[in-house]
Coordinates of C-alpha atoms and ligand atoms in Angstrom, one line a residue:
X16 CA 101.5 113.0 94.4
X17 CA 98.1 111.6 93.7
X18 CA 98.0 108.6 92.1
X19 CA 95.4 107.0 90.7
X20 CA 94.3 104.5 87.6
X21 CA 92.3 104.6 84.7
X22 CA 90.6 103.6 82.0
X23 CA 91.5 106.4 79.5
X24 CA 94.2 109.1 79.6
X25 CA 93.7 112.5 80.8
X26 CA 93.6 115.1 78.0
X27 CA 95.5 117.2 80.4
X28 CA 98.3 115.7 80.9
X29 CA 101.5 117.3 80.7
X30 CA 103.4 113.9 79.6
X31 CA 102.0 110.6 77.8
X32 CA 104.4 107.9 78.9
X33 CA 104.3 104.6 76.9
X34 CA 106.8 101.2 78.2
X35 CA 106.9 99.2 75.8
X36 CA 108.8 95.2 75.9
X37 CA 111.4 94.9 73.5
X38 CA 110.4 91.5 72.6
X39 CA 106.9 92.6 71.7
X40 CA 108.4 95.4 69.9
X41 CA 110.7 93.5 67.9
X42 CA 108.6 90.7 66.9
X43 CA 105.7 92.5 65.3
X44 CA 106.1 94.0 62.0
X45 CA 103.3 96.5 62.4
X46 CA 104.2 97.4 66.1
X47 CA 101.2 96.4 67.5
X48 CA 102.9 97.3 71.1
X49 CA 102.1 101.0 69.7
X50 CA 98.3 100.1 69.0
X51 CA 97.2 102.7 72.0
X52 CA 99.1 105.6 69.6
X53 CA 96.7 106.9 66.8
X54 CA 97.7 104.8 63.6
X55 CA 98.5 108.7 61.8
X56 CA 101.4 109.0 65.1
X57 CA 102.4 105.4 64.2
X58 CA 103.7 106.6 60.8
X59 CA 105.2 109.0 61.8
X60 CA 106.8 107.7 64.8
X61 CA 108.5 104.1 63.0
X62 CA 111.1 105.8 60.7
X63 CA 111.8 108.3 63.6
X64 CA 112.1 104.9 66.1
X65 CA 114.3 103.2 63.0
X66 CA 116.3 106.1 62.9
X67 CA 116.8 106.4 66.7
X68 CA 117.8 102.7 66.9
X69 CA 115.3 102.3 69.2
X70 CA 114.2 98.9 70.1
X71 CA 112.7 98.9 73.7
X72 CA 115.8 97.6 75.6
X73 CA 115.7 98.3 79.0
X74 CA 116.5 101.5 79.9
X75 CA 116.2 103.1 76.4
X76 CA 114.0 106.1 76.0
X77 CA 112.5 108.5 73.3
X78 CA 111.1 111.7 73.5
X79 CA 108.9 113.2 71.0
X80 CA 107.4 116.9 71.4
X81 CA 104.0 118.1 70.0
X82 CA 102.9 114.3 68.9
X83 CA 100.5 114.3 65.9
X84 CA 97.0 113.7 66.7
X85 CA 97.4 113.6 70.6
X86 CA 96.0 116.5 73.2
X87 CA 99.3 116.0 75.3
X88 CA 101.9 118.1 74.2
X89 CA 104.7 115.5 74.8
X90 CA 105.1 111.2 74.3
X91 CA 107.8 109.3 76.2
X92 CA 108.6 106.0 74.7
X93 CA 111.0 104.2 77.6
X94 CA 112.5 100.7 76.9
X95 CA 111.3 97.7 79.4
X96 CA 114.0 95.2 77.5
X97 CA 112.4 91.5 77.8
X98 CA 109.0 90.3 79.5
X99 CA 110.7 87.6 81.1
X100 CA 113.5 89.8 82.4
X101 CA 111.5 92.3 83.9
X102 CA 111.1 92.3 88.0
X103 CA 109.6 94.7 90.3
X104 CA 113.0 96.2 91.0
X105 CA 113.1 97.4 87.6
X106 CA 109.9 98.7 87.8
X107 CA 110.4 100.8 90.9
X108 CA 113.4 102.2 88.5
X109 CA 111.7 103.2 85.8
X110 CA 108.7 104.8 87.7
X111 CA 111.5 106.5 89.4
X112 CA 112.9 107.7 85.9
X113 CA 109.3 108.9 84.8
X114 CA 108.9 111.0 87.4
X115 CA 112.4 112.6 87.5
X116 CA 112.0 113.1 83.4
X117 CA 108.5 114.5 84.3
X118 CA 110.4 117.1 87.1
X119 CA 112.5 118.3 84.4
X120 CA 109.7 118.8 81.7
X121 CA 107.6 120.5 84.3
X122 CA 104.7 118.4 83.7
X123 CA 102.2 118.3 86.4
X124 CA 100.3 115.5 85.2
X125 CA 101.5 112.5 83.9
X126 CA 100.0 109.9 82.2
X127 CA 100.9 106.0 82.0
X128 CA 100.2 103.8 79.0
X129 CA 100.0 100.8 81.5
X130 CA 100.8 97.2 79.9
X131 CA 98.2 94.9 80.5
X132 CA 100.6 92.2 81.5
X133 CA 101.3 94.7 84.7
X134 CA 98.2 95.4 85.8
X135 CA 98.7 92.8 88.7
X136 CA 98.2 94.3 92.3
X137 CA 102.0 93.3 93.1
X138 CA 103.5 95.1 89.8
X139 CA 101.2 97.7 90.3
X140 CA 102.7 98.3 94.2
X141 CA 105.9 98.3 93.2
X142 CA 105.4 100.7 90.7
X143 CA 103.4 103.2 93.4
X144 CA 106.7 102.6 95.4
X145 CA 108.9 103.8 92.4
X146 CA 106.9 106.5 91.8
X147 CA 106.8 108.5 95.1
X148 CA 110.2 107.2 95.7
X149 CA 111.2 109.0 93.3
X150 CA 110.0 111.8 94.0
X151 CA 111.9 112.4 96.9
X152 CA 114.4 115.0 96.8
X153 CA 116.5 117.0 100.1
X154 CA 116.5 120.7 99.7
X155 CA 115.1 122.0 103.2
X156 CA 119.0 123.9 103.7
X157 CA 119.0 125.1 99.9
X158 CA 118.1 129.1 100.0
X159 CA 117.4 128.4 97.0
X160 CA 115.0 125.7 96.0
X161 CA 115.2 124.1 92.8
X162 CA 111.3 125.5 91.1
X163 CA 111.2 122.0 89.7
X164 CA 108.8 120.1 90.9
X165 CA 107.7 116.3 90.5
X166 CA 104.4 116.0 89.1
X167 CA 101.3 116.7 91.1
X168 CA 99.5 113.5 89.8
X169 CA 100.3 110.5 88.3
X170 CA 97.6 108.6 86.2
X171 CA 98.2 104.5 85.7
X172 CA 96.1 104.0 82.3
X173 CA 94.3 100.5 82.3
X174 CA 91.3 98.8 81.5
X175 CA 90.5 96.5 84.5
X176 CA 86.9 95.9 86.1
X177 CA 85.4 96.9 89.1
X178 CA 86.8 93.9 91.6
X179 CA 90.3 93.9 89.9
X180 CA 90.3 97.7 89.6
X181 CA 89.3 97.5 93.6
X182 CA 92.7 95.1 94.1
X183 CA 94.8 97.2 92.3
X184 CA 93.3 100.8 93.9
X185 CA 94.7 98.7 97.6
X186 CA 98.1 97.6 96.3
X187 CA 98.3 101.3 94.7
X188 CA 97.7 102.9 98.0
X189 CA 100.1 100.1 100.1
X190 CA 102.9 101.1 97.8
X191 CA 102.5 104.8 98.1
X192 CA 102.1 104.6 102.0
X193 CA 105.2 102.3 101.8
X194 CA 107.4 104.7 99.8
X195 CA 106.2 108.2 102.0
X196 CA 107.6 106.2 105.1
X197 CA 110.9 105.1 103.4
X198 CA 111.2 108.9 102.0
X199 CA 110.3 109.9 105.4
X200 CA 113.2 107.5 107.0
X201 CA 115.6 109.0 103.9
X202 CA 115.2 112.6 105.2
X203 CA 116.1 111.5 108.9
X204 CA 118.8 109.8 107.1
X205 CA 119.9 113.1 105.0
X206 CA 119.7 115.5 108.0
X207 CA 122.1 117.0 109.2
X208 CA 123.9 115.6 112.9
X209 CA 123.6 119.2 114.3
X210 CA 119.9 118.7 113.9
X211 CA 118.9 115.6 113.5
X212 CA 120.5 115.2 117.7
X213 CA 119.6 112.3 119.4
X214 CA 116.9 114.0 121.2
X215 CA 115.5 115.2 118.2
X216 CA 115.4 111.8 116.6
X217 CA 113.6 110.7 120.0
X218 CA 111.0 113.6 119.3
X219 CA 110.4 112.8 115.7
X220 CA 109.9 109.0 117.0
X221 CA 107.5 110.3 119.4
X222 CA 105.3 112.3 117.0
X223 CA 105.3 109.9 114.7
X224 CA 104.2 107.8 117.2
X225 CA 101.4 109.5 118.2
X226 CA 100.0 109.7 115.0
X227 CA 100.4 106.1 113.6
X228 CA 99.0 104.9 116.9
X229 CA 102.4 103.4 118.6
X230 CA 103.2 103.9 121.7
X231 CA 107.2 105.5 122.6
X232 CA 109.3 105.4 125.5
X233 CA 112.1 107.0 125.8
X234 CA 115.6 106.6 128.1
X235 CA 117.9 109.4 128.8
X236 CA 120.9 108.8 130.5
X237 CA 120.1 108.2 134.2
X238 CA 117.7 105.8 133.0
X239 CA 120.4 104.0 131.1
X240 CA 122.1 103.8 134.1
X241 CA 119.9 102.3 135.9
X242 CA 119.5 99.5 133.0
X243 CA 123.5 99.3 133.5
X244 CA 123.9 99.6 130.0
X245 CA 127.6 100.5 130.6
X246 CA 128.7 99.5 126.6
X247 CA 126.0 102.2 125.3
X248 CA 127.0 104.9 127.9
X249 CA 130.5 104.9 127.2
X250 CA 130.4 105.4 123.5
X251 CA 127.6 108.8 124.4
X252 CA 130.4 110.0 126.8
X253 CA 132.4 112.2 124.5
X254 CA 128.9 114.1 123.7
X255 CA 127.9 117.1 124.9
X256 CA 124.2 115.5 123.2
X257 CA 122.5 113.6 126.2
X258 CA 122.1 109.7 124.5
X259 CA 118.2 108.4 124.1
X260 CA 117.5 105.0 124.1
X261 CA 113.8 105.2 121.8
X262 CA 111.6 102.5 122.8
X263 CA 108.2 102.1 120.0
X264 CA 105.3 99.6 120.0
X265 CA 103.2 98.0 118.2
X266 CA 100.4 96.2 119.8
X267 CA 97.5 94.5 118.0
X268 CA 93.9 94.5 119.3
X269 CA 93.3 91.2 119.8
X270 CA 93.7 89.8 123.7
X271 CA 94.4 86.7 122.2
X272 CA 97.4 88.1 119.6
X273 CA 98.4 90.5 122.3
X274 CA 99.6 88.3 124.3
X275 CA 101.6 86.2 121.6
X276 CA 105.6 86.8 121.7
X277 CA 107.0 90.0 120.4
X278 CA 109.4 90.3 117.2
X279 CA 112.1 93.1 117.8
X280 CA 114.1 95.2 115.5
X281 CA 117.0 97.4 116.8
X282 CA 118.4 99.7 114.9
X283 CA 121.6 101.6 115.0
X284 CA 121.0 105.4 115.8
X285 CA 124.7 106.8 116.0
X286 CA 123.6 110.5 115.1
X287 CA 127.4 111.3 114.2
X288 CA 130.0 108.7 114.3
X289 CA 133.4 110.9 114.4
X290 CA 135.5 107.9 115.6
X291 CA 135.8 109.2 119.0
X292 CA 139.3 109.0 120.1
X293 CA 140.3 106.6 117.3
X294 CA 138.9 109.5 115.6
X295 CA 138.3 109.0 111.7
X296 CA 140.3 110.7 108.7
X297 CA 138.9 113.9 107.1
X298 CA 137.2 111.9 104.1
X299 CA 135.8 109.1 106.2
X300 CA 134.2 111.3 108.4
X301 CA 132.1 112.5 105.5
X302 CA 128.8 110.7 105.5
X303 CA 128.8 109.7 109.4
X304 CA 125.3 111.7 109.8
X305 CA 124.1 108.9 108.5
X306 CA 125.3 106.9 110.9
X307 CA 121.3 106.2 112.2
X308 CA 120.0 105.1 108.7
X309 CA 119.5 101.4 110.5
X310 CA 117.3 103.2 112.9
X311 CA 115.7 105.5 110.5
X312 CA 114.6 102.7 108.5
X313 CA 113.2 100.8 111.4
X314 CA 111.3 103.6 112.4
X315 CA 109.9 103.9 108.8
X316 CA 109.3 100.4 109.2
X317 CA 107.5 100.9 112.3
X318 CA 105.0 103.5 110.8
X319 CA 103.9 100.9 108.3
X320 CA 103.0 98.4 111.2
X321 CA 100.3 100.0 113.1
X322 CA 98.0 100.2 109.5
X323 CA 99.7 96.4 108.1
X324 CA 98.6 95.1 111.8
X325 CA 100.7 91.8 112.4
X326 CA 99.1 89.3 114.7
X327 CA 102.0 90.0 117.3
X328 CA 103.5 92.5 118.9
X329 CA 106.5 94.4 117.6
X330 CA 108.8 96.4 119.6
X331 CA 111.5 98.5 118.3
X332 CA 114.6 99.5 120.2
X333 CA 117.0 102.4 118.8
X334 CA 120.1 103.5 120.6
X335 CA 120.4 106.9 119.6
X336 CA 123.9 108.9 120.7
X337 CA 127.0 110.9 119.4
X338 CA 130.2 109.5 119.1
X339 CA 133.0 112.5 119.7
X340 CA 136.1 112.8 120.7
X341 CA 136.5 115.1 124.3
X342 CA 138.3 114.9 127.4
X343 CA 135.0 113.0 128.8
X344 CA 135.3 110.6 125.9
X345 CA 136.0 106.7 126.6
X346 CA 139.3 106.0 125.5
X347 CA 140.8 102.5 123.8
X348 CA 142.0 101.0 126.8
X349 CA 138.8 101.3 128.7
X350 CA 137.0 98.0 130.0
X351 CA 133.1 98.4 130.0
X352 CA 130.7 96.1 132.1
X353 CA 127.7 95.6 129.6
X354 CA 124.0 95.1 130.8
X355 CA 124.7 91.5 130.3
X356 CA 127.6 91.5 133.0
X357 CA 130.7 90.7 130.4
X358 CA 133.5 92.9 129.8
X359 CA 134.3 94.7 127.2
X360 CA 138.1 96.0 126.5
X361 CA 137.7 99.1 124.4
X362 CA 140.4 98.1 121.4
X363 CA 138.6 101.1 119.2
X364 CA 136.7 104.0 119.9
X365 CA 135.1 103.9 115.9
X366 CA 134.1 100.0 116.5
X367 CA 131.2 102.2 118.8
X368 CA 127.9 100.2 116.9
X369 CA 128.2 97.2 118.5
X370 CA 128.7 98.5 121.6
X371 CA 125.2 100.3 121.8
X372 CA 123.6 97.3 119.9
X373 CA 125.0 94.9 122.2
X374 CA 123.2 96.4 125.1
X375 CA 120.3 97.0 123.4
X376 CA 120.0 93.9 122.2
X377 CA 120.7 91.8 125.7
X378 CA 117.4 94.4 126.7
X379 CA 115.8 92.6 123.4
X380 CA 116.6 88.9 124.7
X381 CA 115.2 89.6 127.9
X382 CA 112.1 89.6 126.8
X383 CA 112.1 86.0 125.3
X384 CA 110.9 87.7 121.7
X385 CA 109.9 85.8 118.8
X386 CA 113.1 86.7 117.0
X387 CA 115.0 89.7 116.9
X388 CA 116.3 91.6 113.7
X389 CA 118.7 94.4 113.9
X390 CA 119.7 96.9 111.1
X391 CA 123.1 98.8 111.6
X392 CA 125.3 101.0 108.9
X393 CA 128.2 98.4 111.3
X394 CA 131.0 98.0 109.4
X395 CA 133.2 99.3 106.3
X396 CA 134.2 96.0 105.5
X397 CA 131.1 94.7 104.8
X398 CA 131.0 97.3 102.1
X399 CA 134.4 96.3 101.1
X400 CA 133.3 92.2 100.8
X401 CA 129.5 92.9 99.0
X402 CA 129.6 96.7 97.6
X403 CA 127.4 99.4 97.7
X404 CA 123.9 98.0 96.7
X405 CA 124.4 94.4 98.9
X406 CA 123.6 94.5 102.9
X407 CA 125.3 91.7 105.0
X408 CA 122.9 89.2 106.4
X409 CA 124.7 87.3 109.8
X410 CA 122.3 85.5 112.3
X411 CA 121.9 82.1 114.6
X412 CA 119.4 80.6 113.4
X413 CA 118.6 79.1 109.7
X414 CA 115.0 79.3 109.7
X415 CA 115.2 83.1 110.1
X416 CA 117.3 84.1 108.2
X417 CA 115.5 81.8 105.1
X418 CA 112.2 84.1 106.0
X419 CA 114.9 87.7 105.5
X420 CA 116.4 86.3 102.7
X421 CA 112.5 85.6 101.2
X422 CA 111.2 88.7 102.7
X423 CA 114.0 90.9 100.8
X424 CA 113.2 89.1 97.3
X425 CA 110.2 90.3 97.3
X426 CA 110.8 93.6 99.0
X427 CA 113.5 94.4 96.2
X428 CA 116.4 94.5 98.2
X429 CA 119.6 92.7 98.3
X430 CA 120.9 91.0 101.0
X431 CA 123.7 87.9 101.3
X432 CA 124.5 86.1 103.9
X433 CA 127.7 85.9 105.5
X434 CA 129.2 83.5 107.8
X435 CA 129.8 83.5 111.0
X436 CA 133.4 81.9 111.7
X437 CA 134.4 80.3 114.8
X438 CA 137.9 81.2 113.9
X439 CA 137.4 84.7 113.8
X440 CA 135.7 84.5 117.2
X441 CA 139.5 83.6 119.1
X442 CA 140.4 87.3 117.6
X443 CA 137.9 89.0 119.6
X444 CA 139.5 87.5 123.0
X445 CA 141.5 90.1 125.4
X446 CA 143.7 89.5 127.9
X447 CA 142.2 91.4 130.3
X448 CA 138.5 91.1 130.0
X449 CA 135.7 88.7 128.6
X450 CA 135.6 90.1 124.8
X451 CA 137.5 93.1 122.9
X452 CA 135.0 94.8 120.8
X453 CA 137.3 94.9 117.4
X454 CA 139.0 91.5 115.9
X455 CA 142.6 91.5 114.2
X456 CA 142.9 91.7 110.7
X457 CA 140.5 91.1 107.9
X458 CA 136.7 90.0 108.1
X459 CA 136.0 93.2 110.4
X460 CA 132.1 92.2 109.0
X461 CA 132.1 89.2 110.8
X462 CA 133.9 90.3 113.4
X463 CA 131.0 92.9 114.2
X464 CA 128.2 90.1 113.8
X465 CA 130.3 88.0 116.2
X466 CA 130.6 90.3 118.8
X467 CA 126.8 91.3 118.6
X468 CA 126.0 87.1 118.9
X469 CA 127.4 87.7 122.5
X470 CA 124.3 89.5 123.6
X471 CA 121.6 87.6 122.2
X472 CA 122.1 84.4 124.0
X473 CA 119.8 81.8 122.4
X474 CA 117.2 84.0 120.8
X475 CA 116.5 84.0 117.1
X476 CA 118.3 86.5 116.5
X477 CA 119.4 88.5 112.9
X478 CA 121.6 91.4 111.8
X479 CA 121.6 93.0 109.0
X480 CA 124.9 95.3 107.7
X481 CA 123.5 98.2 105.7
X482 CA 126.6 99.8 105.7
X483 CA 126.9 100.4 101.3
X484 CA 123.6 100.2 100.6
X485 CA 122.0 103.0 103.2
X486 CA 123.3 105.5 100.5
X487 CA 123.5 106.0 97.1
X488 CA 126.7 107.7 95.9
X489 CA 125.0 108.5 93.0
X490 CA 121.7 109.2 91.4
X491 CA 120.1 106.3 89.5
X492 CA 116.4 105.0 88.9
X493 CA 114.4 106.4 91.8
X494 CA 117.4 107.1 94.1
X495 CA 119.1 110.7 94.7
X496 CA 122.8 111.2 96.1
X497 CA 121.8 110.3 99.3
X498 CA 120.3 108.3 101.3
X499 CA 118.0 105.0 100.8
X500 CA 115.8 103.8 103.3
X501 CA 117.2 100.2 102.9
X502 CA 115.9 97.5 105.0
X503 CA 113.1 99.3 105.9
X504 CA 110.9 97.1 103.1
X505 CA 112.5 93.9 104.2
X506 CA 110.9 94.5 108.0
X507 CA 107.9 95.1 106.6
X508 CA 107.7 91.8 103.8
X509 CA 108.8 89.9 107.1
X510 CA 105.9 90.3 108.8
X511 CA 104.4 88.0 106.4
X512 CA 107.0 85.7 106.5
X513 CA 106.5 84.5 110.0
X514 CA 104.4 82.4 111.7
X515 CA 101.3 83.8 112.2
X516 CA 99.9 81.3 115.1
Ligands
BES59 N1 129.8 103.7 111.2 C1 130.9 103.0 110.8 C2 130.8 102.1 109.6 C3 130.6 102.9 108.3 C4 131.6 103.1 107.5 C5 129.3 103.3 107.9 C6 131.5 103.7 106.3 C7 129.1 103.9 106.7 C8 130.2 104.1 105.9 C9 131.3 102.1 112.0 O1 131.0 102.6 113.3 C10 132.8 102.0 112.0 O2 133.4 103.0 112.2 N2 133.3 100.8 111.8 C11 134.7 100.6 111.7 C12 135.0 99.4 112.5 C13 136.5 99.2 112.7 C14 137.0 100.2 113.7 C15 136.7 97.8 113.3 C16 135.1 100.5 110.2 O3 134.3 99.9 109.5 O4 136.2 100.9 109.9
ZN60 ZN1 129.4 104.0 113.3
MN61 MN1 132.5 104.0 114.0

């Protein structure tokens, strides 16, 4: 989608949008919010608006075909309810809406009636963002593919001047490049476990990194034998699908930045969680391709940093494997040595996350990072305490977790922090080795983040549980049935966050 801004709207254009705030709208007795409209469309369009109880609320839309006195053969009125209500959230939503309506009215071109109050560079990212977010749509195993569309170029319609109009060209571009690498970290998300393998997600890292400038390393399993990561090993055992631990980097130019401390993000890369031997039900097996979507969206994330260029290094670890049920499978019962040395009584095959991320995240701590951040789809009951739109925020360490909690404000994703109890920590003792990897009873959220503390030692260290909000169950603003990219923003508004000498 090409998007671009403009001082006047393109003739050609298949669709004339218009947002208008319902406070604006309501206050003025001679509309002046529709001042852009030709005063002859006005006339007609107020009784029609009356009629239509329309009053710019959010979310409230009105379509009118073949508008009087206008070369575009359709006008979209859409409701942005109150000026001061309005946040970028909401804008990525109704970008998201514009361009699905625009899918469905075949319009190749569209055309924004851009309020002047949202012509900053950070309203105008997020609505990029929105935009080509929603845009995104998974239909590579449809036969059939749906002739619809989204439109082939979206105009922003503003009056700014050349240094602004330079400002908000940049933000324009940031969001769009943002958005293609969380659509890109969706469709690894939406694919399929019989081909989206762990070795194929290793491959897709590596092209990827070869052409955002990263450099990958990747682990098979004798080389995860050697690293004695026996926690990670035992949950790939069951698989026929050899397990790849995907190592990418970031490393900025500077000698003097080089050489600063690292930040790391791990992600979860389960390619199919089946529960192993504690195998799952029928219905809560559905969904577990997306068992990777905390990797998938540090990857995304990953793509963004070679062009955002961070004064540090970053280095991304994701444990990618299969968890099945086999007679090679590790069985509840099992005791696991972990690269860190403690042992690990297997209570539950399906608690098989922080297993992976455990070693994986000892590896992290190693190398005495900055801080380390780790996205995981970990638990069910973290979707059971905060519901499907909030992610679980855990860590050690206050300052870091203040800079995610900031980072996801402005990224437009929700995250809460949840404790982590001493109490609960008794419940993950076993009576025959150093740790059991599942807790009795409730808080199975904190029970996870507990049990991933064990492998951090005294790093700054954060973990994210993306478990209800890695998917959407259904489609609303720009997201599709399917899955989300979350977190993936929240990396990226980190980088800001932290210290920068
Ligand atoms: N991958 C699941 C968590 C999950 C559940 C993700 C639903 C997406 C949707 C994880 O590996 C898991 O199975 N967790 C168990 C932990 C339990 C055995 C302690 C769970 O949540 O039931
Ligand atoms: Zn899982
Ligand atoms: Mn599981």
């Amino acid at each position: 989608m090409l998007l671009s801004i403009s001082p006047t709207p393109h003739a050609s254009s298949g669709l004339l949008v218009l947002p208008l705030f319902s406070d604006s709208f309501a206050k003025t007795s001679h509309n002046t919010s529709l001042a852009p409209l030709p005063p002859a469309l006005e006339k007609t369009l107020r009784p029609l608006l009356l009629q239509e109880k329309f009053s710019a609320k959010a979310e409230q839309s009105f379509l009118l075909h073949m508008p009087q006195g206008l070369p575009q053969p359709r006008l979209l009125l859409l409701g942005l309810g109150e000026k001061a209500l309005l946040q970028n959230d909401k804008l990525r939503n109704l970008l998201g809406n514009i361009v699905k309506t625009a899918k469905k009215l075949n319009a190749p071109k569209v055309s924004l009636l851009w309020p002047e109050t949202l012509c900053t560079p950070d309203n105008i990212q997020a609505a990029a963002e929105g935009a080509v977010l929603g845009s995104y749509s998974f239909d590579k195993w449809k036969s059939q593919k749906n002739p619809a569309a989204p439109p082939k170029s979206l105009q922003f319609v503003c009056k700014t001047h050349p240094p602004r109009l330079r400002q908000l060209q940049t933000a324009l571009s940031l969001g769009q490049r943002i958005a293609q690498a969380q659509n890109w970290a969706r469709a690894l998300t939406d694919e399929p476990a019989h081909s989206l393998t762990p070795l194929a997600l290793a491959n897709a890292a590596k092209t990827m990194a070869l052409q955002h400038g990263l450099k990958a390393r990747v682990f098979g399993r004798n080389a995860l034998k050697r690293l004695r990561m026996g926690m990670f090993l035992a949950v790939a055992q069951g698989s026929a699908l050899e397990p790849q631990l995907i190592e990418l980097r970031y490393e900025p130019k500077s000698p003097v930045h080089k050489k600063r401390k690292p930040l790391y993000w791990v992600g979860k890369a389960v390619t199919f969680d089946s529960g192993g031997l504690s195998l799952k039900s029928h219905s809560g097996m559905l969904g577990m391709h997306a068992d990777m979507a905390g990797a998938a969206a540090v990857m995304g994330a990953m793509q963004m940093v070679a062009s955002l260029r961070p004064p540090f290094p970053v280095v991304a670890l994701l444990g990618a494997c299969e968890n099945m049920p086999s007679h090679k499978a590790y069985r509840p019962t099992d005791i696991l040595i972990s690269r860190m040395g403690k042992t690990v009584e297997v209570s539950n095959t399906d608690a098989e996350g922080r297993l992976v991320l455990g070693d994986l995240l000892c590896l992290a701590a190693e190398n005495k990072p900055l801080a380390i951040v780790n996205l995981a789809t970990l638990t069910g009951a973290c979707m059971v305490a905060l519901g499907h739109s909030i992610a679980g925020l855990f860590g050690n360490n206050e300052t870091l977790l203040a800079h995610l909690e900031k980072a996801a404000q402005q990224a437009g994703e929700k995250i809460w922090r949840l404790p982590l109890c001493e109490i609960q920590k008794e419940e993950l003792k076993s009576d025959v080795a150093d740790l059991k990897n599942t807790g009795d009873g409730y808080g199975g959220a904190i029970h996870g983040a507990l049990f991933l503390r064990e492998f951090v030692q005294e790093t700054p260290w954060a973990h994210l549980d993306i478990c209800g909000p890695s998917r959407s169950l259904h489609p609303s603003g720009w997201k599709h049935k399917g899955a989300t990219g979350f977190g993936m923003r929240t990396l990226l508004a980190l980088l800001e966050q932290l210290p920068t000498a």
